[in-house]
PDB file of C-alpha atoms in Angstrom:
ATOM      1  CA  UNK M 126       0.000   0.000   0.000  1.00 67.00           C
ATOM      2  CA  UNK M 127       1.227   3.788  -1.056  1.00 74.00           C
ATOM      3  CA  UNK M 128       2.227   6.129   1.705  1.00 78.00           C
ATOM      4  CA  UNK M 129       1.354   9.575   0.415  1.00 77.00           C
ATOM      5  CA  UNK M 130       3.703  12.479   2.460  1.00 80.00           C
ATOM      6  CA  UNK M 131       1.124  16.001   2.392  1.00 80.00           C
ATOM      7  CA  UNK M 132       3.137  19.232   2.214  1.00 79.00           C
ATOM      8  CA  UNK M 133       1.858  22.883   2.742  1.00 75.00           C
ATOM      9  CA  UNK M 134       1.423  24.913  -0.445  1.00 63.00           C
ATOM     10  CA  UNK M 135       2.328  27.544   1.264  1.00 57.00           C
ATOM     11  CA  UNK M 136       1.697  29.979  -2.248  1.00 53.00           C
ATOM     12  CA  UNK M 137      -2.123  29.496  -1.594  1.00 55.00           C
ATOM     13  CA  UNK M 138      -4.945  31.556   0.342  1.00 53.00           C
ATOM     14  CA  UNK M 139      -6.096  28.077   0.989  1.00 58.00           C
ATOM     15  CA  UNK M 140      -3.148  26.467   2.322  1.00 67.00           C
ATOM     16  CA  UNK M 141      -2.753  25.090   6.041  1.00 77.00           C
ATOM     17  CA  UNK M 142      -5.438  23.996   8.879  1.00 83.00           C
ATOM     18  CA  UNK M 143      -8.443  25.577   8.618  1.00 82.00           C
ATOM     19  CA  UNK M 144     -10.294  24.567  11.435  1.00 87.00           C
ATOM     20  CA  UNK M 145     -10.057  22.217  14.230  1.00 90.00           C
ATOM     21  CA  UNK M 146     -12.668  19.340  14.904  1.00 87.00           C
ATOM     22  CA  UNK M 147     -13.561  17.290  18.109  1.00 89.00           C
ATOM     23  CA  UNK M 148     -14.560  14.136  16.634  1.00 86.00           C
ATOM     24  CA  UNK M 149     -15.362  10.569  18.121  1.00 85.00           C
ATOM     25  CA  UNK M 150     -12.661   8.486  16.424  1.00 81.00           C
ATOM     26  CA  UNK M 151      -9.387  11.106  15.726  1.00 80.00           C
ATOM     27  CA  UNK M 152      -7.664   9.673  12.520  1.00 76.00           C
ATOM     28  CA  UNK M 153      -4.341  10.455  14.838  1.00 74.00           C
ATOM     29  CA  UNK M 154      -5.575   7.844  17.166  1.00 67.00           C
ATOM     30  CA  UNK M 155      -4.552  10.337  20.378  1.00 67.00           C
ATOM     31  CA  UNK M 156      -7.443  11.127  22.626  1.00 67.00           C
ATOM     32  CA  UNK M 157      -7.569  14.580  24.817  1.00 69.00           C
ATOM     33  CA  UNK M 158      -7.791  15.370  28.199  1.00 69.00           C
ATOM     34  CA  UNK M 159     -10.553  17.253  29.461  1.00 63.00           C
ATOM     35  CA  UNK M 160      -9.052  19.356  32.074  1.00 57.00           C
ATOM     36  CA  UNK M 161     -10.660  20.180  35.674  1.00 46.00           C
ATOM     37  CA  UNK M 162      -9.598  23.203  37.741  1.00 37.00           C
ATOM     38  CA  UNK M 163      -8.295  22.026  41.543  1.00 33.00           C
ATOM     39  CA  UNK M 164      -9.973  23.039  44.278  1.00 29.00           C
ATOM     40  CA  UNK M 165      -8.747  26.478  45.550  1.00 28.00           C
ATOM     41  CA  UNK M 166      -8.290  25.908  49.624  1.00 25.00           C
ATOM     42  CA  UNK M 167      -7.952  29.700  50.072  1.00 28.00           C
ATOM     43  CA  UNK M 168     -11.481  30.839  48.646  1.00 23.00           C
ATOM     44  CA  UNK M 169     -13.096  27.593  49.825  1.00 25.00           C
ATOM     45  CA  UNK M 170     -14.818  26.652  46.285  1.00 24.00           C
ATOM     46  CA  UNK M 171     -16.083  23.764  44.649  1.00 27.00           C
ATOM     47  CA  UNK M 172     -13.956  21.913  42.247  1.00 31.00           C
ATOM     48  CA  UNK M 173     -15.845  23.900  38.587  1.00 42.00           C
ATOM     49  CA  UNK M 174     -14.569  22.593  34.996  1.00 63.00           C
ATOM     50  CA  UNK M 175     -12.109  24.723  33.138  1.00 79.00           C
ATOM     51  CA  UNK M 176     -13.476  23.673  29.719  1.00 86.00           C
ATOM     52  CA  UNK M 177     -10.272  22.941  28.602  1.00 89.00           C
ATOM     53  CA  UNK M 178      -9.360  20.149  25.721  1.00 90.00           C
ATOM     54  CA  UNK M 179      -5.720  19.668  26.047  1.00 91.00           C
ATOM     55  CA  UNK M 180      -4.954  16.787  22.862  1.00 90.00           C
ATOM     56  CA  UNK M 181      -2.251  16.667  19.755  1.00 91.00           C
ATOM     57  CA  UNK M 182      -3.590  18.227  16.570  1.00 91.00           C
ATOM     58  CA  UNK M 183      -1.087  16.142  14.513  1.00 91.00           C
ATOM     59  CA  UNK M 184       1.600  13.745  14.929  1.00 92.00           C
ATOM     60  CA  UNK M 185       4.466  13.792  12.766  1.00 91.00           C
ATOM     61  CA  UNK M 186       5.754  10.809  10.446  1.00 89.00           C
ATOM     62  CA  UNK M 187       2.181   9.240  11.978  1.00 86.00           C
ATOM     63  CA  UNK M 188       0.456   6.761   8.942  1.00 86.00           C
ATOM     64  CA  UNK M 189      -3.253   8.188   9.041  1.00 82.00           C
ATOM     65  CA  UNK M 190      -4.808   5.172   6.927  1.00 80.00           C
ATOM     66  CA  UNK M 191      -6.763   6.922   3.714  1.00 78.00           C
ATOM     67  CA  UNK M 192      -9.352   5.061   1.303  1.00 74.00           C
ATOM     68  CA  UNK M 193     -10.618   7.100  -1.571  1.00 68.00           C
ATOM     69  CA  UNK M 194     -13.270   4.616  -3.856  1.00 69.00           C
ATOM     70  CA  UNK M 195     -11.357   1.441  -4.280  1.00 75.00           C
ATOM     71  CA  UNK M 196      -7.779   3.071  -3.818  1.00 76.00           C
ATOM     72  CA  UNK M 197      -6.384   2.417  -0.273  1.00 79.00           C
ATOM     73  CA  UNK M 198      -3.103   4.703   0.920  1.00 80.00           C
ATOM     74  CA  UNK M 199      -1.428   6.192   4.093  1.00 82.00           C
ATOM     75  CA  UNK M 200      -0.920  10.226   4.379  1.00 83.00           C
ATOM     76  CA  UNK M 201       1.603  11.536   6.705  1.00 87.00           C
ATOM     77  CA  UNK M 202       3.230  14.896   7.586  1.00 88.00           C
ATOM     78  CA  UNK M 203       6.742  15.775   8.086  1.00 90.00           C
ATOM     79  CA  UNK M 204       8.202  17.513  11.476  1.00 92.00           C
ATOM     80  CA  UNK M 205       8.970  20.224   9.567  1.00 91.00           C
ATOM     81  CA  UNK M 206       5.117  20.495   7.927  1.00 89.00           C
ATOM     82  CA  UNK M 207       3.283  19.973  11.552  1.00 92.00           C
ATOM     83  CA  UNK M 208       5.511  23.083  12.355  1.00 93.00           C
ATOM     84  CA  UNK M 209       4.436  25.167   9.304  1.00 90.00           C
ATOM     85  CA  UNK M 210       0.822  24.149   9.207  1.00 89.00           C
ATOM     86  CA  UNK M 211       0.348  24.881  13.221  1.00 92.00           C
ATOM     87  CA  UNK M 212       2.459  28.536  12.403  1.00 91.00           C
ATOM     88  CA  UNK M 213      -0.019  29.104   9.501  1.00 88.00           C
ATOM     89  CA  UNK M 214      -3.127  28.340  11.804  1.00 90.00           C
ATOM     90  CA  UNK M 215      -2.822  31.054  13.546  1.00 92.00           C
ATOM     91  CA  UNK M 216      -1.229  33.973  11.099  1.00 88.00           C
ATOM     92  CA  UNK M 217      -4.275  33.398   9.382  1.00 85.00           C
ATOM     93  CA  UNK M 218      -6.536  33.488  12.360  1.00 90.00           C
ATOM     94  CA  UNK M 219      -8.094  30.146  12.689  1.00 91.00           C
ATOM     95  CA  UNK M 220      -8.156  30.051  16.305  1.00 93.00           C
ATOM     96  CA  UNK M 221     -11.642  30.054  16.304  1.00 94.00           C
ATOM     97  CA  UNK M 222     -13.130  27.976  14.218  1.00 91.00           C
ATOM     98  CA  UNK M 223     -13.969  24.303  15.110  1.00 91.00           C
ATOM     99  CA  UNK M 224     -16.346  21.541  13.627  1.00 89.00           C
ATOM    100  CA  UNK M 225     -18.241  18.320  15.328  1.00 90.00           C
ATOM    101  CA  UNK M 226     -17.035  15.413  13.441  1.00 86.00           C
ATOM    102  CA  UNK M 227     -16.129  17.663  10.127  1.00 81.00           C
ATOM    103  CA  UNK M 228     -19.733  18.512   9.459  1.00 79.00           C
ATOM    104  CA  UNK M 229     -20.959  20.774  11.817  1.00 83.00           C
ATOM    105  CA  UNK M 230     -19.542  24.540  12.055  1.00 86.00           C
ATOM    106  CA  UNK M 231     -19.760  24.661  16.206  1.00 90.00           C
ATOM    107  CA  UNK M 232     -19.093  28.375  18.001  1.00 92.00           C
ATOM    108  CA  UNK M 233     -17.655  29.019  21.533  1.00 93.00           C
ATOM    109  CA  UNK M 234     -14.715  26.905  20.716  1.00 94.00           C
ATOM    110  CA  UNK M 235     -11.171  28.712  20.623  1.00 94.00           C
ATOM    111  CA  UNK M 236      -7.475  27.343  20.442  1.00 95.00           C
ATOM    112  CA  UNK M 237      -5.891  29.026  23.583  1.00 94.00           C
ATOM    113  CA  UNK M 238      -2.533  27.615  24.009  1.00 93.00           C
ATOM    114  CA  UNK M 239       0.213  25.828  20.902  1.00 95.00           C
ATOM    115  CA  UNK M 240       2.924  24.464  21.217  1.00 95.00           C
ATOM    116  CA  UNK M 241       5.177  21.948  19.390  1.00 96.00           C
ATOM    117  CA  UNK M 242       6.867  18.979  21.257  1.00 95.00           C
ATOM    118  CA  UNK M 243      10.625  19.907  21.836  1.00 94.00           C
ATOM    119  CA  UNK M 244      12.091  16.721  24.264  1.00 90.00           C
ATOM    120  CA  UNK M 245      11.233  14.437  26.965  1.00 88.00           C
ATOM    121  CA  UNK M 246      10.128  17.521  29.586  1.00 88.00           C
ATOM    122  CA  UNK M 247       7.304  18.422  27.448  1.00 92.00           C
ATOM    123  CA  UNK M 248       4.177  19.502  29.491  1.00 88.00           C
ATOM    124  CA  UNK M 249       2.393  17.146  27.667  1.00 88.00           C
ATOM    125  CA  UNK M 250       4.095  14.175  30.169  1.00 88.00           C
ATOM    126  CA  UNK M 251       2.378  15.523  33.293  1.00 86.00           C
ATOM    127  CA  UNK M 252      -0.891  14.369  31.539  1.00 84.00           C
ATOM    128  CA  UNK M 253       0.022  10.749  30.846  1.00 85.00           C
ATOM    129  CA  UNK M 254       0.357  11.505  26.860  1.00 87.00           C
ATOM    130  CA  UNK M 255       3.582  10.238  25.066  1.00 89.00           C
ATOM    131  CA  UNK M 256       3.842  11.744  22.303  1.00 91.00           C
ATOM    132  CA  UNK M 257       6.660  11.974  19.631  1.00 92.00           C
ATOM    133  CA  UNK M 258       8.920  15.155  19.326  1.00 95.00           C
ATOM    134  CA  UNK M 259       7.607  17.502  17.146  1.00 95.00           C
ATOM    135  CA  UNK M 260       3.857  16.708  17.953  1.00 95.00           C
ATOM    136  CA  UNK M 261       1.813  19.480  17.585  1.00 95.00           C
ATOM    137  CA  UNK M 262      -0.348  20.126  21.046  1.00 94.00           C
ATOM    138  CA  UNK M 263      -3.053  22.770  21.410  1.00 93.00           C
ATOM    139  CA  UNK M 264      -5.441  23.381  24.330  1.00 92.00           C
ATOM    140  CA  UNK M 265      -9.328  24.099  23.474  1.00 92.00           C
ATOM    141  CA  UNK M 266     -11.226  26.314  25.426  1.00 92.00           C
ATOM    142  CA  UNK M 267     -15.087  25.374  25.427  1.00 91.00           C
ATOM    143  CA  UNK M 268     -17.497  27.834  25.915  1.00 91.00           C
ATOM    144  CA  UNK M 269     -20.237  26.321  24.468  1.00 91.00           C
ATOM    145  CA  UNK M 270     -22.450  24.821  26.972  1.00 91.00           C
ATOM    146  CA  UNK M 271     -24.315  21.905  24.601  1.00 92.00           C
ATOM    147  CA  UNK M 272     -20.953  20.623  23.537  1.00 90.00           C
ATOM    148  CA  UNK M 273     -19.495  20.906  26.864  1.00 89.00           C
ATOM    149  CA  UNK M 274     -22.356  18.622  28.598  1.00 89.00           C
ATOM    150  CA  UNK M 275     -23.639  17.022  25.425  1.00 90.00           C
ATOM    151  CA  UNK M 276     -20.605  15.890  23.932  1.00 89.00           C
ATOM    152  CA  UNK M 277     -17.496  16.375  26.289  1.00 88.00           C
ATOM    153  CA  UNK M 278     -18.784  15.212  29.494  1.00 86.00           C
ATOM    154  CA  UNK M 279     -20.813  12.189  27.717  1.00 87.00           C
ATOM    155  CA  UNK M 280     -17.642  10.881  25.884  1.00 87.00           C
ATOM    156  CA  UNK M 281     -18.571  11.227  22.611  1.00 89.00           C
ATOM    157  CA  UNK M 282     -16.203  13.146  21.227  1.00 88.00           C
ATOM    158  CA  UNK M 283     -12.400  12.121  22.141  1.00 87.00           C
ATOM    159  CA  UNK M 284      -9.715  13.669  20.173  1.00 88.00           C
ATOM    160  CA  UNK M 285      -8.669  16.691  17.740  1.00 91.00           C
ATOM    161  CA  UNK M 286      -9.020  16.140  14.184  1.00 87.00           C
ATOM    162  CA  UNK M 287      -7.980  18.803  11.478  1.00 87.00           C
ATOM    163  CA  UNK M 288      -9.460  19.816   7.976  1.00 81.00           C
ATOM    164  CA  UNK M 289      -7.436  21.962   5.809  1.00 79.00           C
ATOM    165  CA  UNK M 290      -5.735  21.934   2.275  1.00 76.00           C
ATOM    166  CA  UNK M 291      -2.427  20.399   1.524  1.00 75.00           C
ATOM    167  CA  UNK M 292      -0.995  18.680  -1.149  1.00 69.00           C
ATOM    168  CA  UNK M 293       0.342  15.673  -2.618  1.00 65.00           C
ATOM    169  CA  UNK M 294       4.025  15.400  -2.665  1.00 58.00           C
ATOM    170  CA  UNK M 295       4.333  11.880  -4.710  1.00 48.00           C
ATOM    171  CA  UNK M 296       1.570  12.571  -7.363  1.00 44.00           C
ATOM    172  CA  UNK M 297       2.072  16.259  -8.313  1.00 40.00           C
ATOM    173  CA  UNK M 298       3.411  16.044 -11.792  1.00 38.00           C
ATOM    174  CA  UNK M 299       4.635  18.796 -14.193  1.00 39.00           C
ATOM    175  CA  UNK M 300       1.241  19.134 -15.467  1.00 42.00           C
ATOM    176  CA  UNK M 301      -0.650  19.127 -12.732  1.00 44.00           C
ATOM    177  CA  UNK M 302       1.381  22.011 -10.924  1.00 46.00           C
ATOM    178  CA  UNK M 303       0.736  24.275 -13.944  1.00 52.00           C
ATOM    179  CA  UNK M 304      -3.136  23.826 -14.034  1.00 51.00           C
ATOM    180  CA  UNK M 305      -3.102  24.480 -10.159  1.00 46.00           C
ATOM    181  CA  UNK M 306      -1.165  27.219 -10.469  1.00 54.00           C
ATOM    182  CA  UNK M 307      -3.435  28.949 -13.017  1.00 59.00           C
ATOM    183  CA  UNK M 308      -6.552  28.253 -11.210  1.00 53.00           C
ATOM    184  CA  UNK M 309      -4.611  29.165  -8.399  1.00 49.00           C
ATOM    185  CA  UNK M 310      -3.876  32.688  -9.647  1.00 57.00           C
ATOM    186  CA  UNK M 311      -7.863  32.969 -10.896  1.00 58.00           C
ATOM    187  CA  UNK M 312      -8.622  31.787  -7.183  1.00 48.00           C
ATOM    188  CA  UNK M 313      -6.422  34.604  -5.323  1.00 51.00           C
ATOM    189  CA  UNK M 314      -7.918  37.308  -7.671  1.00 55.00           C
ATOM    190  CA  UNK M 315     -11.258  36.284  -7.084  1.00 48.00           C
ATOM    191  CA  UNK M 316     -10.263  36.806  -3.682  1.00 45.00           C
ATOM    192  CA  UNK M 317      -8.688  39.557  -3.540  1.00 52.00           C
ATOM    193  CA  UNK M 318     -11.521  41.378  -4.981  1.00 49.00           C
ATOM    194  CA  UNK M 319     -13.886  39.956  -2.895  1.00 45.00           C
ATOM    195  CA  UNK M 320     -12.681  40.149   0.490  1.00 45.00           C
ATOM    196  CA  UNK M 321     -12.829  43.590   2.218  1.00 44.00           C
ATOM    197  CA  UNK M 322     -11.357  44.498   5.295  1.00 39.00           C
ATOM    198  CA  UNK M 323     -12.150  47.534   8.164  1.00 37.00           C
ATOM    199  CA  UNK M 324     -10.024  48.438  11.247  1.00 38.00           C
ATOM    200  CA  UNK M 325      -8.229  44.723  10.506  1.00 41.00           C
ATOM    201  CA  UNK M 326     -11.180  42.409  10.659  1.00 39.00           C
ATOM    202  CA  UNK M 327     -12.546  40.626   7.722  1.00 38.00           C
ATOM    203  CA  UNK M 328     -16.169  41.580   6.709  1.00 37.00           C
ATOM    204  CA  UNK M 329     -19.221  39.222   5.270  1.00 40.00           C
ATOM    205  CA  UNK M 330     -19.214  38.777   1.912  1.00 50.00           C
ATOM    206  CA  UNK M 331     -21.974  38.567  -0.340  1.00 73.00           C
ATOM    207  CA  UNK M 332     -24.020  35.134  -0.993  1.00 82.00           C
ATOM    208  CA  UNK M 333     -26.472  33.689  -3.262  1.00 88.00           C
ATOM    209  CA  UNK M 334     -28.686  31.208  -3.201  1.00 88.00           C
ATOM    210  CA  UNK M 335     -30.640  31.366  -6.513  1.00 92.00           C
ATOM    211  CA  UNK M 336     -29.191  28.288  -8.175  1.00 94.00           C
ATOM    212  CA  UNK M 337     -31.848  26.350 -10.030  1.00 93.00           C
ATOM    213  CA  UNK M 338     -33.704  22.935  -8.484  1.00 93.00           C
ATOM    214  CA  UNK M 339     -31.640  20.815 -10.326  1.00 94.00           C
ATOM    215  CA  UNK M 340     -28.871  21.778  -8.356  1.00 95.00           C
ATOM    216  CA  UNK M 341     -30.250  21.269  -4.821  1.00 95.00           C
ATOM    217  CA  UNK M 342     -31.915  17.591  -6.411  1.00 95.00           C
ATOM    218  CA  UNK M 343     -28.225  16.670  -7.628  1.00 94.00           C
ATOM    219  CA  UNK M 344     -26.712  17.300  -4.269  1.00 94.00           C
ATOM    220  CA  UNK M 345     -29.618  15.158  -3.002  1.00 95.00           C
ATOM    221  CA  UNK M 346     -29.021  12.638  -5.299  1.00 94.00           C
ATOM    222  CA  UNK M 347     -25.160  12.378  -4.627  1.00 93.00           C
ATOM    223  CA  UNK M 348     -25.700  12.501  -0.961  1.00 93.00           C
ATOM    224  CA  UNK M 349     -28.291   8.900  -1.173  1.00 93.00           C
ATOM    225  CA  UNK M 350     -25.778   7.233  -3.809  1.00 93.00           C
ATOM    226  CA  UNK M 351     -22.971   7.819  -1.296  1.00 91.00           C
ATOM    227  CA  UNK M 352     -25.153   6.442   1.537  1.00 91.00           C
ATOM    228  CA  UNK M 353     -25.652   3.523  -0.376  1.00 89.00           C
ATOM    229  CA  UNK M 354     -21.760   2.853  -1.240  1.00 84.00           C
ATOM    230  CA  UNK M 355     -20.847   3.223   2.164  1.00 85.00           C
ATOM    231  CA  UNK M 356     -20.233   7.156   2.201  1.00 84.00           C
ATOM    232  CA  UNK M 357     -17.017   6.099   0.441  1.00 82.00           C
ATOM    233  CA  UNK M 358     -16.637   8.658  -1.900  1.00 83.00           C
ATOM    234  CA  UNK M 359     -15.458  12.653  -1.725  1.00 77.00           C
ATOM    235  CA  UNK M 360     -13.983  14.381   1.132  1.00 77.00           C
ATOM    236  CA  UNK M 361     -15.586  16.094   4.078  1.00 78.00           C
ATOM    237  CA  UNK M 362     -15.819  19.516   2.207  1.00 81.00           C
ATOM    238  CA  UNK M 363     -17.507  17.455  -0.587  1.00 83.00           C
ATOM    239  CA  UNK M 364     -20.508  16.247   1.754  1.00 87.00           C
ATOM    240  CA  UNK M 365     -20.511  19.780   3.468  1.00 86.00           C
ATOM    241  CA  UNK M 366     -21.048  21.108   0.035  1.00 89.00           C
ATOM    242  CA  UNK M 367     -23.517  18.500  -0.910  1.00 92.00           C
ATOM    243  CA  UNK M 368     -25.917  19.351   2.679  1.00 92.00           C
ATOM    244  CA  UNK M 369     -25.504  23.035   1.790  1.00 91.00           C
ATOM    245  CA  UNK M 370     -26.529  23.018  -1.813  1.00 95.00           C
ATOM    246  CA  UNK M 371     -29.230  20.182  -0.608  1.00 94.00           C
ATOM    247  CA  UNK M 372     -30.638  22.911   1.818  1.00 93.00           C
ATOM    248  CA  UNK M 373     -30.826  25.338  -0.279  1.00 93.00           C
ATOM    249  CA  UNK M 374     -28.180  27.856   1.875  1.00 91.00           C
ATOM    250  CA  UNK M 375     -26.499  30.599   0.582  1.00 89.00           C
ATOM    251  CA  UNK M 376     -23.055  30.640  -1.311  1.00 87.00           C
ATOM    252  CA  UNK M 377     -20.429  32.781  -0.917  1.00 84.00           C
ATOM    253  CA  UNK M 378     -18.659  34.289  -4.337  1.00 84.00           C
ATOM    254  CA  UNK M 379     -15.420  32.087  -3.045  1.00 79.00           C
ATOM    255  CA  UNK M 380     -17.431  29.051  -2.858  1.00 86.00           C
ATOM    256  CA  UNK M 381     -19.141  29.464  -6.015  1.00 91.00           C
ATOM    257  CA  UNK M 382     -15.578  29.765  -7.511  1.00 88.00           C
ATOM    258  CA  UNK M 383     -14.531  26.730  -5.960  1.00 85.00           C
ATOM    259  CA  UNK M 384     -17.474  25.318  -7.149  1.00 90.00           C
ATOM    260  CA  UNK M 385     -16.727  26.101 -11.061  1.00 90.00           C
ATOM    261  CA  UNK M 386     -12.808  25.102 -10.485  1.00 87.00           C
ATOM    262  CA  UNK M 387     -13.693  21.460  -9.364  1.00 86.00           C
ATOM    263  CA  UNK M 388     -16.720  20.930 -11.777  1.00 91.00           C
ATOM    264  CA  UNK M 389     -14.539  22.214 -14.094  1.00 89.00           C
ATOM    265  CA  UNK M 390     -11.641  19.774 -13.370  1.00 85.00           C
ATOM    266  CA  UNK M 391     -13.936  16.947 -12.467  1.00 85.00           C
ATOM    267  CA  UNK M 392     -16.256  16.644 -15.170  1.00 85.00           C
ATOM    268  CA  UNK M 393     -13.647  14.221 -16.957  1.00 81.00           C
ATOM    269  CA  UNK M 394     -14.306  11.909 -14.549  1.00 81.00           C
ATOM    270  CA  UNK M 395     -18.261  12.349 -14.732  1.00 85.00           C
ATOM    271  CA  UNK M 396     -19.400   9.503 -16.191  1.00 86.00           C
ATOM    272  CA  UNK M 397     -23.824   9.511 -16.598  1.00 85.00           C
ATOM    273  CA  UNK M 398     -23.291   5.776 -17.498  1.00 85.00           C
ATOM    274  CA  UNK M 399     -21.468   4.766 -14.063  1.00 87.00           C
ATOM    275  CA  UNK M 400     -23.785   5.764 -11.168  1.00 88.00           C
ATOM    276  CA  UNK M 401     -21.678   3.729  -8.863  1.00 87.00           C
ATOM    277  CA  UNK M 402     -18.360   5.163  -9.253  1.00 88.00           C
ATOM    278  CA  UNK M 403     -16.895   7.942  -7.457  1.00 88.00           C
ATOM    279  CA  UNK M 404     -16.639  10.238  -9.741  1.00 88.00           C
ATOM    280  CA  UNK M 405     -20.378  10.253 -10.716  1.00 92.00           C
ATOM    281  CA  UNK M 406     -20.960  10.532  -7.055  1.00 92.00           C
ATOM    282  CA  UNK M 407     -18.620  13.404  -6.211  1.00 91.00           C
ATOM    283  CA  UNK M 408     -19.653  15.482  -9.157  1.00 93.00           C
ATOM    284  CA  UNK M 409     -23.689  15.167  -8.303  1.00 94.00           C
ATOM    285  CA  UNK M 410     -22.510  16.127  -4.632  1.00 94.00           C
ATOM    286  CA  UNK M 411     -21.525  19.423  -6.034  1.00 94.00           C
ATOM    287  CA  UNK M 412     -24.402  20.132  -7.771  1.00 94.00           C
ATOM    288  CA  UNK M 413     -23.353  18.519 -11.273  1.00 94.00           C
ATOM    289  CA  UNK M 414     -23.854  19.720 -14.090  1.00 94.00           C
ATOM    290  CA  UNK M 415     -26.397  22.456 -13.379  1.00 94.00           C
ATOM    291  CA  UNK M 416     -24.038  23.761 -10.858  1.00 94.00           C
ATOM    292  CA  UNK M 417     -21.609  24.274 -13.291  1.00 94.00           C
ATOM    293  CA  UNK M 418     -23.685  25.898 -15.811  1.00 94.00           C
ATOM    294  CA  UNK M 419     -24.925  28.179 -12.865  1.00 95.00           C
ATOM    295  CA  UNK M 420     -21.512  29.074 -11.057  1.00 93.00           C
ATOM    296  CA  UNK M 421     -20.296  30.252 -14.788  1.00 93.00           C
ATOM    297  CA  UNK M 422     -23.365  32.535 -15.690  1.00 93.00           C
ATOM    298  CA  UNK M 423     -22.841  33.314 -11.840  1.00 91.00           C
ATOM    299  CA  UNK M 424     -19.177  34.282 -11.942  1.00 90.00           C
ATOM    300  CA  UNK M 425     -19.607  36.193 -15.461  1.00 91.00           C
ATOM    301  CA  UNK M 426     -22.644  38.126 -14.133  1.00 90.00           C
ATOM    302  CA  UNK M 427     -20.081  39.797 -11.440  1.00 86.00           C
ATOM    303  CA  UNK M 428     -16.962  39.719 -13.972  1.00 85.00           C
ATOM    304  CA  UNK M 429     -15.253  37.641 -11.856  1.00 79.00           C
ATOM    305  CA  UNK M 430     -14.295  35.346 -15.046  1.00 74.00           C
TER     306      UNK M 430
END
């Protein structure tokens, strides 16, 4: 079986972590601690809960096991890209965004404390972890009362899990790093344009929602093909696209862009005949070909392409 090493692309808006989950069954296989405050003699009080999730983010040179339709691999990540990626976190403000089991955008969640694994004396001993140097720790505080008590308390959420964007050392060829950098170059313009910023902080941008029925019945139809092969098929930010567009939410202009690059890229593997394969199912999870048709007119309406 292939061992796949995932590097930053560190040229990208994208690039990096972009949010931290608390999930059931971390693909890291390191559980947190849920930390307790000690009783405080001097003002007499009752043992309360700090709220704090102290757990590794990632684990360096770790195999995290990877099955994508009938291809079976292992990803890992290099000392040197746990470092980058936990660095990257925060310059681009990440902090505080988190996710129940990659599908659910969950607030009152914030990274308070990072640190990387340096030797044996790590902090990270006193809580019975034993980790490997150059482990990436961070420490959660939870201010969120339903996932405290729901979730924390009732065990059913154990460990850190992180979704972001990296990409493939062994299979980037030539090619390939030419058509990513164009659409990579059409992405940061897009972006550029788009986001706005006062006094430092980023502002909403503007969303749609007036994609035709075709699109929300596609994601529908992806989403119950998927079910039926096992949920095998696309990533997490495929199914989180695919429950959007199913809903009916709103878009931003950077996700309908996103939406035209993959469609664009993935309709070669879009086969109408093949309703089992991953590549039919991925495609109708972001909105097939409607969506296509509609992020271009889209995208050309606000001469963004």
């Amino acid at each position: 079986m292939r061992i796949v090493e995932l590097l930053l692309d560190e040229e990208s808006l994208q690039a990096g972590i972009q949010a931290i989950s608390i999930v059931e069954a971390p693909a890291i296989e390191e559980d947190f601690v849920a930390l307790k405050e000690q009783e405080r003699v001097e003002l007499k009080t009752m043992d309360e809960d700090k709220r704090l999730l102290l757990g590794a983010a990632l684990v360096p040179n770790k195999p995290i096991y990877r099955r994508s339709g009938d291809d079976e691999y292992y990803i890992y990540f290099s000392q040197d890209t746990v470092r980058k990626a936990s660095e990257l976190f925060f310059i681009n403000g990440n902090q505080n965004k988190a996710t129940l089991e990659h599908q659910i955008d969950i607030t009152g969640l914030s990274v308070v404390e990072s640190w990387i694994i340096e030797g044996e004396q790590d902090k990270s001993k006193l809580y019975g972890m034993d980790l490997p140097v150059g482990t990436w720790m961070v420490s959660m505080k939870v201010h969120n009362d339903e996932v405290w008590n729901d979730y924390v308390k009732e065990g059913k959420v154990k460990g850190f899990s992180i979704e972001g964007y990296f990409v493939d050392k062994v299979e980037a060829s030539s090619q390939e790093e030419e058509k990513a950098e164009e659409q990579l170059n059409a992405i940061k313009a897009i972006i550029k344009k788009d986001l706005r910023t006062k006094k430092g902080k980023r502002t909403e941008l503007e969303t749609y929602k007036d994609y035709p029925t075709s699109v929300r019945n596609n994601a529908k139809r992806g989403r119950e093909l998927n079910e039926k092969n096992g949920n095998k098929c696309a990533t997490n930010i495929g199914k989180r696209r695919s429950a959007d567009l199913e809903a009916g939410r709103n878009v931003s202009v950077e996700t309908i862009m996103r939406m035209y690059s993959y469609l664009s890229r993935a309709e070669e593997y879009y086969d109408e005949g093949d309703t089992k394969s991953c590549g039919y199912i991925s495609y109708l999870l972001w909105g097939g070909k409607s969506a296509k048709r509609w992020a271009e007119s889209k995208l050309k309406s606000l001469d963004k392409i």
